[in-house]
Amino acid sequence: MSSKLTVDRAQSESVQEAVVSSILSERKVIDPDTYFDDNKPPANLRWANGRVSEFVAQQPKERPIALVTSGGTTVPLENNTVRFVDNFSAGTRGSSSAEQFLASGYAVIYLYRDQSLQPFNRHYSHNPDGVLGYLDIVDGKVVVKPEWAEQMHRDLELFKRYKNANQLLMVSFTTLSDYLFLLREISLILAPLGPRAMLYLAAAVSDFFIPTHIMAEHKIQSGSGDLTLRMNQVPKFLRPLVKNWVPRCFIISFKLETDSELLAPKARHALEKYGHQIVIANLLHTRKWQVWLFTNSEPEPYLLQISKEDIENNRDIEHYLVVELARRHQEYISNSNQL
Ligand code: PAZ
């Protein structure tokens, strides 16, 4: 497992320029504001507004709040959707991080892809027999199998503790459009909290979509042969988010690549372009063991990686990552108070 990430400035800038010019020359860019006029809000938007407002108002003044986004967005191909484009994200990063934020004393709004991993439930989704694989019948009663009992006991206890303490609120999305509407809505509710609110944007959000007005109304028919898809670039929502929606909050975005040469320049480019606090860079195949934290004030990225021993003991990288982020967030809050 290599921990080296190419961060040579000159090389970084030339790759960066190439990336940017290819984006500008090839794709038509849609304005983020018009996106909301042209697309339909999700059915749970009003509910989410009410619940999030209530949740935020009920938090003790000293408690920091984190919006954790998690899982992948779908992009429908038809308005009456039969088919859609999806991505790989299972929600491991988000669900594990949410648990760690709760343990660090945060209130967490967990904005997650429906059916993806959820905090404290995440260990119970891989059994080929589904939920029944964890259970047994002994003396006519349903019981948890002994090999799962200890962990399930711990997870259930923690889940109930945070729910009872009103520290965890879950809001789900499915499509790209659901996600963007909910992200804006929740951000605007968090904005008045300023530095006390953190946005931890771990969801894998599609870069391409088909606008509603040019999408097929009904199921695309196979009668006319091959299907050619033309997708528009999704507007860059990080810009209005940082500049207009939550300008005083602590914002962490993620950058995922598969080509390690592109990772550092793209992470730096995002920081320079949007001016938020942290970009966490990760590579698809090593994301569970290694991440790099980029900030505008540090010349080199901060590498965080877990050891073999951590892996053997089922200790996730998010355990260390969230401790580090919570420390940096506290610093941000203190510095903002001194202004
Ligand atoms: O959900 P997961 O644990 O399988 O993957 C996490 C991740 C790679 C989606 C996340 O760490 C991330 O990089 N999110 C942003 C992806 C992007 O560049 O859009």
mmCIF file of C-alpha atoms and ligand atoms in Angstrom, residues 70-71 88-94 201-205 207 254-257 280 282 284 287-288 318, ligand 1:
data_model
loop_
_atom_site.group_PDB
_atom_site.id
_atom_site.type_symbol
_atom_site.label_atom_id
_atom_site.label_comp_id
_atom_site.label_asym_id
_atom_site.label_seq_id
_atom_site.Cartn_x
_atom_site.Cartn_y
_atom_site.Cartn_z
ATOM 1 C CA SER A 70 -23.509 9.430 2.567
ATOM 2 C CA GLY A 71 -24.030 6.975 -0.298
ATOM 3 C CA PHE A 88 -20.445 2.254 -6.302
ATOM 4 C CA SER A 89 -20.805 4.016 -2.942
ATOM 5 C CA ALA A 90 -22.147 1.780 -0.174
ATOM 6 C CA GLY A 91 -22.231 4.484 2.511
ATOM 7 C CA THR A 92 -19.455 2.929 4.600
ATOM 8 C CA ARG A 93 -17.565 6.206 5.023
ATOM 9 C CA GLY A 94 -20.659 8.165 5.962
ATOM 10 C CA LEU A 201 -19.928 15.854 2.320
ATOM 11 C CA ALA A 202 -18.996 12.192 1.837
ATOM 12 C CA ALA A 203 -21.830 11.263 -0.545
ATOM 13 C CA ALA A 204 -20.761 10.181 -4.035
ATOM 14 C CA VAL A 205 -22.705 12.667 -6.122
ATOM 15 C CA ASP A 207 -21.226 14.449 -12.131
ATOM 16 C CA PHE A 254 -14.352 14.737 -0.512
ATOM 17 C CA LYS A 255 -12.515 14.053 -3.728
ATOM 18 C CA LEU A 256 -12.444 10.538 -5.128
ATOM 19 C CA GLU A 257 -10.241 9.478 -8.025
ATOM 20 C CA ILE A 280 -10.367 14.876 1.902
ATOM 21 C CA ASN A 282 -9.084 9.286 -1.462
ATOM 22 C CA LEU A 284 -11.165 4.109 -4.929
ATOM 23 C CA ARG A 287 -10.173 4.499 0.506
ATOM 24 C CA LYS A 288 -10.714 2.292 3.550
ATOM 25 C CA GLU A 318 -13.054 7.056 10.299
HETATM 26 O O1 PAZ B 1 -19.488 5.044 0.552
HETATM 27 P P1 PAZ B 1 -18.140 4.380 0.504
HETATM 28 O O2 PAZ B 1 -17.545 4.229 1.851
HETATM 29 O O3 PAZ B 1 -18.179 3.124 -0.293
HETATM 30 O O4 PAZ B 1 -17.175 5.380 -0.321
HETATM 31 C C1 PAZ B 1 -16.833 6.625 0.234
HETATM 32 C C2 PAZ B 1 -16.534 7.658 -0.855
HETATM 33 C C3 PAZ B 1 -15.373 7.165 -1.713
HETATM 34 C C4 PAZ B 1 -17.770 7.842 -1.741
HETATM 35 C C5 PAZ B 1 -16.144 9.004 -0.181
HETATM 36 O O5 PAZ B 1 -15.001 8.829 0.579
HETATM 37 C C6 PAZ B 1 -15.906 10.092 -1.226
HETATM 38 O O6 PAZ B 1 -14.830 10.257 -1.723
HETATM 39 N N1 PAZ B 1 -16.965 10.849 -1.599
HETATM 40 C C7 PAZ B 1 -16.921 11.855 -2.617
HETATM 41 C C8 PAZ B 1 -16.908 11.209 -3.973
HETATM 42 C C9 PAZ B 1 -16.780 12.223 -5.092
HETATM 43 O O7 PAZ B 1 -15.665 12.623 -5.489
HETATM 44 O O8 PAZ B 1 -17.849 12.633 -5.558
#
